[in-house]
């Protein structure tokens, strides 16, 4: 084969190697992942409303979940948007100190959210094996708790990476994407709260 | 962008450099570290084909049992396991992993003109997790714990009351494994198609196969969660006493059916669309012209993607639905014929206006036209509620969905295999043996399944292990069983042909069919770097429409596994991304996840304790190591430029 040929070349050597925001391929994968998980939430919520049509009263023979813990949990998730957004904003600068503080604050709020989640589960005023309503409420909150724990672990791992010299290039984009996923956790938390604490009071 | 004056491009040493950079480990442990899409794609295809053969053995056993009235070869308990594991195998372990994952993972990066799939480690993980799920179902069968409540495992039959033991749990977790696998691959394929296309391959120039893979991936993303949710609910009802499907405390068995079929009907299109992708590709190549009606076909594919989600209730017509919803879903079910018909007409027009070469892959496509058309027509019949009620749960339905699935997936699959195996192995398949395979299979298939229409109309229910002589179903059943002999012979001829071609077949060369898409620009079999020179694209059939001096992409690093990322709409170069290399961690993570999933069958704490090794292996997988990531180019994003 002739090793030397004349070809016009599209030179891409000057292109960047890291992109932030929706130009990043991991951002797209993260979005697709949220679509998968979002569908799961939607289906559990749909099941909840479907099962509502199978009972004459709602909740069927149980007290609604204790409202105070729902409000507390919702408030903590809303507050958590601040460190999540902060970490996302400082990530492109590559300033490791700011990134660490952002991630540390986010992980801290996640710990508080998990503790409150424990109280929420203890105050749902039903056990999962009592009836279909209770099973669905536990499933919805359990699904969200799974996401909360996953996101907490992810944040801690990225926080650990930020203490090494590997926190550069594409890892900075990962910090920003981690915040995107946290937004998803917050949105699903608020919607789950509305279903569990709201609809049990007016349906 | 202006076309440049040619510059001297020296490739001396580039091939060696790329081969070193993209090399995959060899040896026993190397096998578990390989993350290249060609290796993983072939593994998906080979593994799913093995499960196809195993599923076929179960089918043959069922036909043997039904060969004459009151035959006593197989008892009712084993028969229940046979039809359940057969259906589950063919759908979850063969059809989707072959048509979506296997072909997709292998072909998509080549067609995009890139060097590997996006997220190659996730892709490898998806393979291992699929294998464990598949083994779970089959080990269960051999341990007399084979799932036995039908491939859709309806409650209450599959619930704790009527199926004690672990049979349904094995089935439910098999679902979780295989769906995690499909979802992982969907993310990889979607990202590859949207972001890794060669410069110039705008959405409007994207090969139809990529469009179909894209739509299928999106369907996977929205459909698969449904079956994961419902199989998890079933598992929880069985293991921790949740009450989702228990009517005495507010649960509902129809909820199961809704959730299952919200996945189940899109699933049909998740299997069928990759098949039509093969058809559109093969038809254009052997009609020697561009596909007729590119835009209508793409529109039809997208429309199918949407409509596929609006017809699930037609599987539940016999459950006593309100008349309004039955009417709505009848209309929707009839409507979905339209986009498929549009594709059919476009294929016909392509053949009509082309110069047809009736080579082996095309022969299978003609088989598809014939068989799938019959399946489609019986589908239109079943979409009407009165007729559906008459033949519900009879062999008429069995005949219908085998015409649809074997016609709509297996015939194109064999066409696709004869088409792409020369690319994969570098050698041509034997034409004569291929034709013998086709005719044996075609005759055998119609013998087996066409007769089932009549059995169904004569009232033979599905899923019965025997029948009495007075029913007069014996002759037709004997005929159906004879068909299996033909089909088996055909498959054996195919396997022999494959091994013979691999050993002594004629060398294929890069483009034996004179095809137009980019995978044919690589050597056969392709090296791990796929393309020595990264291509640019000038039209819908990249190779047919390439300029004599079509530009190539330069400036992508060859010393690290780097790919070019382009934007979604116009495939303009956007940035260079380094892909992760070979790693054992996806395999270890798959093992850890498998332990957690399987443990959860026996104890709910399995998920909690099992999560610990999952977290550890995930950290091992994702923890950055090796050289530091490429530093960022300090100035704002530069525009790619043509060298003058």
PDB file of C-alpha atoms in Angstrom, chain B residues 353-593:
ATOM      1  CA  UNK B 353     -36.528   1.123  -9.940  1.00  0.00           C
ATOM      2  CA  UNK B 354     -33.180  -0.496  -9.205  1.00  0.00           C
ATOM      3  CA  UNK B 355     -31.102  -3.163 -10.886  1.00  0.00           C
ATOM      4  CA  UNK B 356     -31.818  -6.067  -8.599  1.00  0.00           C
ATOM      5  CA  UNK B 357     -29.053  -8.526  -7.744  1.00  0.00           C
ATOM      6  CA  UNK B 358     -30.669 -11.521  -6.079  1.00  0.00           C
ATOM      7  CA  UNK B 359     -27.726 -12.431  -3.875  1.00  0.00           C
ATOM      8  CA  UNK B 360     -28.021 -14.402  -0.658  1.00  0.00           C
ATOM      9  CA  UNK B 361     -28.802 -11.530   1.777  1.00  0.00           C
ATOM     10  CA  UNK B 362     -31.498 -10.307  -0.628  1.00  0.00           C
ATOM     11  CA  UNK B 363     -33.069 -13.764  -0.793  1.00  0.00           C
ATOM     12  CA  UNK B 364     -33.684 -13.599   2.938  1.00  0.00           C
ATOM     13  CA  UNK B 365     -35.201 -10.154   2.541  1.00  0.00           C
ATOM     14  CA  UNK B 366     -37.677 -11.567   0.030  1.00  0.00           C
ATOM     15  CA  UNK B 367     -38.441 -14.267   2.599  1.00  0.00           C
ATOM     16  CA  UNK B 368     -39.083 -11.477   5.078  1.00  0.00           C
ATOM     17  CA  UNK B 369     -41.480  -9.690   2.694  1.00  0.00           C
ATOM     18  CA  UNK B 370     -43.535 -12.843   2.272  1.00  0.00           C
ATOM     19  CA  UNK B 371     -43.602 -14.054   5.862  1.00  0.00           C
ATOM     20  CA  UNK B 372     -43.962 -10.711   7.580  1.00  0.00           C
ATOM     21  CA  UNK B 373     -46.769  -9.680   5.253  1.00  0.00           C
ATOM     22  CA  UNK B 374     -48.796 -12.701   6.370  1.00  0.00           C
ATOM     23  CA  UNK B 375     -47.989 -11.927  10.011  1.00  0.00           C
ATOM     24  CA  UNK B 376     -48.957  -8.306   9.501  1.00  0.00           C
ATOM     25  CA  UNK B 377     -52.279  -9.248   7.936  1.00  0.00           C
ATOM     26  CA  UNK B 378     -53.200 -11.633  10.752  1.00  0.00           C
ATOM     27  CA  UNK B 379     -52.211  -8.786  13.062  1.00  0.00           C
ATOM     28  CA  UNK B 380     -54.756  -6.506  11.410  1.00  0.00           C
ATOM     29  CA  UNK B 381     -57.327  -9.242  12.005  1.00  0.00           C
ATOM     30  CA  UNK B 382     -56.366  -9.487  15.681  1.00  0.00           C
ATOM     31  CA  UNK B 383     -56.575  -5.738  16.129  1.00  0.00           C
ATOM     32  CA  UNK B 384     -60.332  -6.041  15.785  1.00  0.00           C
ATOM     33  CA  UNK B 385     -61.898  -6.839  19.129  1.00  0.00           C
ATOM     34  CA  UNK B 386     -64.600  -9.353  18.032  1.00  0.00           C
ATOM     35  CA  UNK B 387     -62.105 -11.504  16.168  1.00  0.00           C
ATOM     36  CA  UNK B 388     -59.549 -11.168  18.938  1.00  0.00           C
ATOM     37  CA  UNK B 389     -62.083 -12.498  21.415  1.00  0.00           C
ATOM     38  CA  UNK B 390     -62.726 -15.553  19.260  1.00  0.00           C
ATOM     39  CA  UNK B 391     -59.112 -16.584  18.841  1.00  0.00           C
ATOM     40  CA  UNK B 392     -57.679 -15.231  22.086  1.00  0.00           C
ATOM     41  CA  UNK B 393     -55.193 -17.649  23.676  1.00  0.00           C
ATOM     42  CA  UNK B 394     -55.401 -20.063  20.759  1.00  0.00           C
ATOM     43  CA  UNK B 395     -52.781 -21.283  18.339  1.00  0.00           C
ATOM     44  CA  UNK B 396     -53.960 -18.589  15.898  1.00  0.00           C
ATOM     45  CA  UNK B 397     -52.199 -16.058  18.104  1.00  0.00           C
ATOM     46  CA  UNK B 398     -49.142 -18.321  18.332  1.00  0.00           C
ATOM     47  CA  UNK B 399     -49.062 -18.484  14.532  1.00  0.00           C
ATOM     48  CA  UNK B 400     -49.488 -14.712  14.265  1.00  0.00           C
ATOM     49  CA  UNK B 401     -46.655 -13.702  16.531  1.00  0.00           C
ATOM     50  CA  UNK B 402     -44.278 -16.271  15.098  1.00  0.00           C
ATOM     51  CA  UNK B 403     -44.986 -14.899  11.634  1.00  0.00           C
ATOM     52  CA  UNK B 404     -44.345 -11.417  12.963  1.00  0.00           C
ATOM     53  CA  UNK B 405     -41.277 -12.216  15.037  1.00  0.00           C
ATOM     54  CA  UNK B 406     -39.609 -14.866  12.894  1.00  0.00           C
ATOM     55  CA  UNK B 407     -40.691 -13.085   9.732  1.00  0.00           C
ATOM     56  CA  UNK B 408     -39.955  -9.661  11.107  1.00  0.00           C
ATOM     57  CA  UNK B 409     -36.703 -10.485  12.880  1.00  0.00           C
ATOM     58  CA  UNK B 410     -35.211 -13.850  12.026  1.00  0.00           C
ATOM     59  CA  UNK B 411     -35.411 -13.608   8.239  1.00  0.00           C
ATOM     60  CA  UNK B 412     -33.807 -10.124   8.170  1.00  0.00           C
ATOM     61  CA  UNK B 413     -31.343 -11.344  10.801  1.00  0.00           C
ATOM     62  CA  UNK B 414     -30.102 -14.133   8.551  1.00  0.00           C
ATOM     63  CA  UNK B 415     -30.045 -11.661   5.656  1.00  0.00           C
ATOM     64  CA  UNK B 416     -27.976  -9.342   7.843  1.00  0.00           C
ATOM     65  CA  UNK B 417     -25.677 -12.173   8.869  1.00  0.00           C
ATOM     66  CA  UNK B 418     -24.951 -13.199   5.286  1.00  0.00           C
ATOM     67  CA  UNK B 419     -24.438  -9.497   4.542  1.00  0.00           C
ATOM     68  CA  UNK B 420     -22.094  -8.583   7.446  1.00  0.00           C
ATOM     69  CA  UNK B 421     -20.333 -11.865   8.303  1.00  0.00           C
ATOM     70  CA  UNK B 422     -17.837 -11.207   5.465  1.00  0.00           C
ATOM     71  CA  UNK B 423     -17.027  -7.941   7.246  1.00  0.00           C
ATOM     72  CA  UNK B 424     -16.740  -9.620  10.651  1.00  0.00           C
ATOM     73  CA  UNK B 425     -14.693 -12.672   9.653  1.00  0.00           C
ATOM     74  CA  UNK B 426     -13.128 -11.380   6.454  1.00  0.00           C
ATOM     75  CA  UNK B 427     -14.457 -14.338   4.491  1.00  0.00           C
ATOM     76  CA  UNK B 428     -17.468 -14.941   2.270  1.00  0.00           C
ATOM     77  CA  UNK B 429     -20.170 -17.439   3.185  1.00  0.00           C
ATOM     78  CA  UNK B 430     -20.900 -20.244   0.733  1.00  0.00           C
ATOM     79  CA  UNK B 431     -23.717 -19.200  -1.581  1.00  0.00           C
ATOM     80  CA  UNK B 432     -25.057 -22.661  -2.326  1.00  0.00           C
ATOM     81  CA  UNK B 433     -25.225 -23.699   1.320  1.00  0.00           C
ATOM     82  CA  UNK B 434     -26.850 -20.356   2.095  1.00  0.00           C
ATOM     83  CA  UNK B 435     -29.601 -21.052  -0.435  1.00  0.00           C
ATOM     84  CA  UNK B 436     -30.149 -24.562   0.946  1.00  0.00           C
ATOM     85  CA  UNK B 437     -30.406 -22.992   4.410  1.00  0.00           C
ATOM     86  CA  UNK B 438     -32.964 -20.509   3.141  1.00  0.00           C
ATOM     87  CA  UNK B 439     -35.242 -22.996   1.428  1.00  0.00           C
ATOM     88  CA  UNK B 440     -35.129 -25.550   4.245  1.00  0.00           C
ATOM     89  CA  UNK B 441     -35.949 -22.867   6.770  1.00  0.00           C
ATOM     90  CA  UNK B 442     -38.590 -21.159   4.643  1.00  0.00           C
ATOM     91  CA  UNK B 443     -40.472 -24.376   3.899  1.00  0.00           C
ATOM     92  CA  UNK B 444     -40.106 -25.660   7.470  1.00  0.00           C
ATOM     93  CA  UNK B 445     -41.253 -22.393   8.976  1.00  0.00           C
ATOM     94  CA  UNK B 446     -44.410 -22.172   6.877  1.00  0.00           C
ATOM     95  CA  UNK B 447     -45.174 -25.827   7.464  1.00  0.00           C
ATOM     96  CA  UNK B 448     -44.983 -25.377  11.221  1.00  0.00           C
ATOM     97  CA  UNK B 449     -46.664 -22.065  11.670  1.00  0.00           C
ATOM     98  CA  UNK B 450     -49.165 -21.726   8.831  1.00  0.00           C
ATOM     99  CA  UNK B 451     -50.880 -24.858  10.096  1.00  0.00           C
ATOM    100  CA  UNK B 452     -51.158 -23.241  13.509  1.00  0.00           C
ATOM    101  CA  UNK B 453     -53.601 -20.666  12.089  1.00  0.00           C
ATOM    102  CA  UNK B 454     -56.008 -23.518  11.360  1.00  0.00           C
ATOM    103  CA  UNK B 455     -55.364 -25.191  14.711  1.00  0.00           C
ATOM    104  CA  UNK B 456     -56.275 -21.919  16.373  1.00  0.00           C
ATOM    105  CA  UNK B 457     -59.404 -21.436  14.308  1.00  0.00           C
ATOM    106  CA  UNK B 458     -60.368 -25.003  15.221  1.00  0.00           C
ATOM    107  CA  UNK B 459     -60.126 -23.984  18.835  1.00  0.00           C
ATOM    108  CA  UNK B 460     -56.827 -25.454  20.001  1.00  0.00           C
ATOM    109  CA  UNK B 461     -55.726 -23.361  22.987  1.00  0.00           C
ATOM    110  CA  UNK B 462     -52.078 -22.482  23.447  1.00  0.00           C
ATOM    111  CA  UNK B 463     -50.120 -23.762  26.422  1.00  0.00           C
ATOM    112  CA  UNK B 464     -51.832 -27.135  26.729  1.00  0.00           C
ATOM    113  CA  UNK B 465     -49.455 -30.054  26.967  1.00  0.00           C
ATOM    114  CA  UNK B 466     -51.737 -32.506  25.201  1.00  0.00           C
ATOM    115  CA  UNK B 467     -55.152 -32.999  23.598  1.00  0.00           C
ATOM    116  CA  UNK B 468     -57.586 -35.838  23.007  1.00  0.00           C
ATOM    117  CA  UNK B 469     -58.041 -37.616  19.634  1.00  0.00           C
ATOM    118  CA  UNK B 470     -61.658 -36.460  19.430  1.00  0.00           C
ATOM    119  CA  UNK B 471     -60.530 -32.887  18.888  1.00  0.00           C
ATOM    120  CA  UNK B 472     -59.091 -33.926  15.474  1.00  0.00           C
ATOM    121  CA  UNK B 473     -56.058 -31.723  15.820  1.00  0.00           C
ATOM    122  CA  UNK B 474     -53.593 -34.600  15.332  1.00  0.00           C
ATOM    123  CA  UNK B 475     -52.903 -34.292  11.586  1.00  0.00           C
ATOM    124  CA  UNK B 476     -52.209 -30.559  11.686  1.00  0.00           C
ATOM    125  CA  UNK B 477     -50.004 -30.966  14.745  1.00  0.00           C
ATOM    126  CA  UNK B 478     -48.048 -33.716  13.016  1.00  0.00           C
ATOM    127  CA  UNK B 479     -47.543 -31.398  10.046  1.00  0.00           C
ATOM    128  CA  UNK B 480     -46.382 -28.605  12.334  1.00  0.00           C
ATOM    129  CA  UNK B 481     -43.870 -30.928  13.983  1.00  0.00           C
ATOM    130  CA  UNK B 482     -42.508 -32.109  10.631  1.00  0.00           C
ATOM    131  CA  UNK B 483     -41.754 -28.458   9.826  1.00  0.00           C
ATOM    132  CA  UNK B 484     -39.388 -28.344  12.787  1.00  0.00           C
ATOM    133  CA  UNK B 485     -37.234 -31.015  11.145  1.00  0.00           C
ATOM    134  CA  UNK B 486     -36.789 -28.788   8.098  1.00  0.00           C
ATOM    135  CA  UNK B 487     -36.008 -25.711  10.172  1.00  0.00           C
ATOM    136  CA  UNK B 488     -33.485 -27.614  12.284  1.00  0.00           C
ATOM    137  CA  UNK B 489     -31.779 -28.940   9.170  1.00  0.00           C
ATOM    138  CA  UNK B 490     -31.616 -25.394   7.804  1.00  0.00           C
ATOM    139  CA  UNK B 491     -30.001 -24.039  10.955  1.00  0.00           C
ATOM    140  CA  UNK B 492     -27.449 -26.879  10.969  1.00  0.00           C
ATOM    141  CA  UNK B 493     -26.554 -26.055   7.364  1.00  0.00           C
ATOM    142  CA  UNK B 494     -26.048 -22.412   8.388  1.00  0.00           C
ATOM    143  CA  UNK B 495     -23.738 -23.378  11.260  1.00  0.00           C
ATOM    144  CA  UNK B 496     -21.741 -25.689   8.993  1.00  0.00           C
ATOM    145  CA  UNK B 497     -21.553 -22.929   6.385  1.00  0.00           C
ATOM    146  CA  UNK B 498     -20.277 -20.476   8.972  1.00  0.00           C
ATOM    147  CA  UNK B 499     -17.463 -22.701  10.187  1.00  0.00           C
ATOM    148  CA  UNK B 500     -16.534 -23.764   6.680  1.00  0.00           C
ATOM    149  CA  UNK B 501     -16.441 -20.147   5.522  1.00  0.00           C
ATOM    150  CA  UNK B 502     -14.379 -19.117   8.522  1.00  0.00           C
ATOM    151  CA  UNK B 503     -11.813 -21.786   7.725  1.00  0.00           C
ATOM    152  CA  UNK B 504     -11.726 -21.872   3.961  1.00  0.00           C
ATOM    153  CA  UNK B 505     -14.093 -19.197   2.624  1.00  0.00           C
ATOM    154  CA  UNK B 506     -13.084 -16.824  -0.152  1.00  0.00           C
ATOM    155  CA  UNK B 507     -11.475 -13.620   1.179  1.00  0.00           C
ATOM    156  CA  UNK B 508     -14.058 -10.879   1.208  1.00  0.00           C
ATOM    157  CA  UNK B 509     -11.944  -7.769   0.827  1.00  0.00           C
ATOM    158  CA  UNK B 510     -13.131  -4.484   2.315  1.00  0.00           C
ATOM    159  CA  UNK B 511     -16.339  -4.129   0.298  1.00  0.00           C
ATOM    160  CA  UNK B 512     -17.510  -7.370  -1.302  1.00  0.00           C
ATOM    161  CA  UNK B 513     -21.051  -6.119  -2.011  1.00  0.00           C
ATOM    162  CA  UNK B 514     -20.099  -2.687  -3.363  1.00  0.00           C
ATOM    163  CA  UNK B 515     -22.103  -1.139  -0.511  1.00  0.00           C
ATOM    164  CA  UNK B 516     -22.218   2.565   0.294  1.00  0.00           C
ATOM    165  CA  UNK B 517     -22.001   2.905   4.078  1.00  0.00           C
ATOM    166  CA  UNK B 518     -18.830   3.554   6.017  1.00  0.00           C
ATOM    167  CA  UNK B 519     -18.305   0.127   7.604  1.00  0.00           C
ATOM    168  CA  UNK B 520     -17.266  -1.036   4.136  1.00  0.00           C
ATOM    169  CA  UNK B 521     -14.410   1.478   4.117  1.00  0.00           C
ATOM    170  CA  UNK B 522     -12.639  -0.563   6.799  1.00  0.00           C
ATOM    171  CA  UNK B 523     -10.607  -3.722   6.116  1.00  0.00           C
ATOM    172  CA  UNK B 524     -12.384  -7.045   6.736  1.00  0.00           C
ATOM    173  CA  UNK B 525     -12.142  -7.869   9.595  1.00  0.00           C
ATOM    174  CA  UNK B 526     -11.606  -4.315  10.834  1.00  0.00           C
ATOM    175  CA  UNK B 527      -8.597  -3.549  13.041  1.00  0.00           C
ATOM    176  CA  UNK B 528      -9.279  -2.193  16.535  1.00  0.00           C
ATOM    177  CA  UNK B 529      -8.766   1.358  15.401  1.00  0.00           C
ATOM    178  CA  UNK B 530     -11.411   0.757  12.699  1.00  0.00           C
ATOM    179  CA  UNK B 531     -10.282   3.496  10.314  1.00  0.00           C
ATOM    180  CA  UNK B 532      -6.697   4.300   9.452  1.00  0.00           C
ATOM    181  CA  UNK B 533      -7.914   7.637   8.107  1.00  0.00           C
ATOM    182  CA  UNK B 534     -11.006   9.035   9.782  1.00  0.00           C
ATOM    183  CA  UNK B 535     -13.507   9.737   7.020  1.00  0.00           C
ATOM    184  CA  UNK B 536     -15.645  12.719   6.094  1.00  0.00           C
ATOM    185  CA  UNK B 537     -18.986  12.272   4.403  1.00  0.00           C
ATOM    186  CA  UNK B 538     -20.516  13.821   1.329  1.00  0.00           C
ATOM    187  CA  UNK B 539     -23.930  12.177   1.033  1.00  0.00           C
ATOM    188  CA  UNK B 540     -26.333   9.572   2.350  1.00  0.00           C
ATOM    189  CA  UNK B 541     -24.320   6.689   0.894  1.00  0.00           C
ATOM    190  CA  UNK B 542     -20.883   7.823   2.027  1.00  0.00           C
ATOM    191  CA  UNK B 543     -18.814   5.582  -0.230  1.00  0.00           C
ATOM    192  CA  UNK B 544     -20.975   5.934  -3.322  1.00  0.00           C
ATOM    193  CA  UNK B 545     -20.951   9.695  -3.082  1.00  0.00           C
ATOM    194  CA  UNK B 546     -17.366  10.272  -1.975  1.00  0.00           C
ATOM    195  CA  UNK B 547     -15.380  12.671  -4.120  1.00  0.00           C
ATOM    196  CA  UNK B 548     -12.377  11.103  -5.827  1.00  0.00           C
ATOM    197  CA  UNK B 549     -10.278  12.969  -3.310  1.00  0.00           C
ATOM    198  CA  UNK B 550     -12.642  12.984  -0.343  1.00  0.00           C
ATOM    199  CA  UNK B 551     -11.051  14.829   2.589  1.00  0.00           C
ATOM    200  CA  UNK B 552     -10.017  12.938   5.704  1.00  0.00           C
ATOM    201  CA  UNK B 553      -9.939  14.077   9.319  1.00  0.00           C
ATOM    202  CA  UNK B 554      -6.526  14.981  10.679  1.00  0.00           C
ATOM    203  CA  UNK B 555      -5.375  16.062  14.108  1.00  0.00           C
ATOM    204  CA  UNK B 556      -7.015  13.359  16.224  1.00  0.00           C
ATOM    205  CA  UNK B 557      -4.298  12.032  18.500  1.00  0.00           C
ATOM    206  CA  UNK B 558      -2.953   8.590  17.718  1.00  0.00           C
ATOM    207  CA  UNK B 559      -0.983   8.019  20.920  1.00  0.00           C
ATOM    208  CA  UNK B 560      -4.105   7.923  23.121  1.00  0.00           C
ATOM    209  CA  UNK B 561      -7.527   6.431  22.285  1.00  0.00           C
ATOM    210  CA  UNK B 562      -9.095   9.665  21.129  1.00  0.00           C
ATOM    211  CA  UNK B 563     -12.213  10.183  19.022  1.00  0.00           C
ATOM    212  CA  UNK B 564     -13.717  13.185  17.316  1.00  0.00           C
ATOM    213  CA  UNK B 565     -16.999  14.455  18.775  1.00  0.00           C
ATOM    214  CA  UNK B 566     -19.307  16.312  16.410  1.00  0.00           C
ATOM    215  CA  UNK B 567     -22.522  18.165  17.052  1.00  0.00           C
ATOM    216  CA  UNK B 568     -25.891  16.496  16.808  1.00  0.00           C
ATOM    217  CA  UNK B 569     -27.571  18.251  13.906  1.00  0.00           C
ATOM    218  CA  UNK B 570     -24.826  19.080  11.446  1.00  0.00           C
ATOM    219  CA  UNK B 571     -21.998  16.828  12.651  1.00  0.00           C
ATOM    220  CA  UNK B 572     -19.639  19.778  12.750  1.00  0.00           C
ATOM    221  CA  UNK B 573     -16.454  18.910  14.668  1.00  0.00           C
ATOM    222  CA  UNK B 574     -16.805  20.095  18.253  1.00  0.00           C
ATOM    223  CA  UNK B 575     -14.124  18.552  20.426  1.00  0.00           C
ATOM    224  CA  UNK B 576     -11.744  15.621  20.812  1.00  0.00           C
ATOM    225  CA  UNK B 577     -12.609  13.124  23.516  1.00  0.00           C
ATOM    226  CA  UNK B 578     -10.371  10.489  25.055  1.00  0.00           C
ATOM    227  CA  UNK B 579     -12.094   7.136  25.516  1.00  0.00           C
ATOM    228  CA  UNK B 580     -11.331   4.836  28.442  1.00  0.00           C
ATOM    229  CA  UNK B 581      -9.189   1.830  27.599  1.00  0.00           C
ATOM    230  CA  UNK B 582      -9.432  -1.858  28.482  1.00  0.00           C
ATOM    231  CA  UNK B 583     -10.387  -2.635  32.067  1.00  0.00           C
ATOM    232  CA  UNK B 584     -11.360  -5.591  34.231  1.00  0.00           C
ATOM    233  CA  UNK B 585     -13.647  -3.402  36.362  1.00  0.00           C
ATOM    234  CA  UNK B 586     -16.778  -3.600  34.191  1.00  0.00           C
ATOM    235  CA  UNK B 587     -16.594  -7.378  34.533  1.00  0.00           C
ATOM    236  CA  UNK B 588     -16.047  -7.197  38.295  1.00  0.00           C
ATOM    237  CA  UNK B 589     -18.890  -4.704  38.635  1.00  0.00           C
ATOM    238  CA  UNK B 590     -21.164  -7.017  36.666  1.00  0.00           C
ATOM    239  CA  UNK B 591     -20.267  -9.853  39.048  1.00  0.00           C
ATOM    240  CA  UNK B 592     -20.961  -7.647  42.084  1.00  0.00           C
ATOM    241  CA  UNK B 593     -24.307  -6.473  40.667  1.00  0.00           C
TER     242      UNK B 593
END
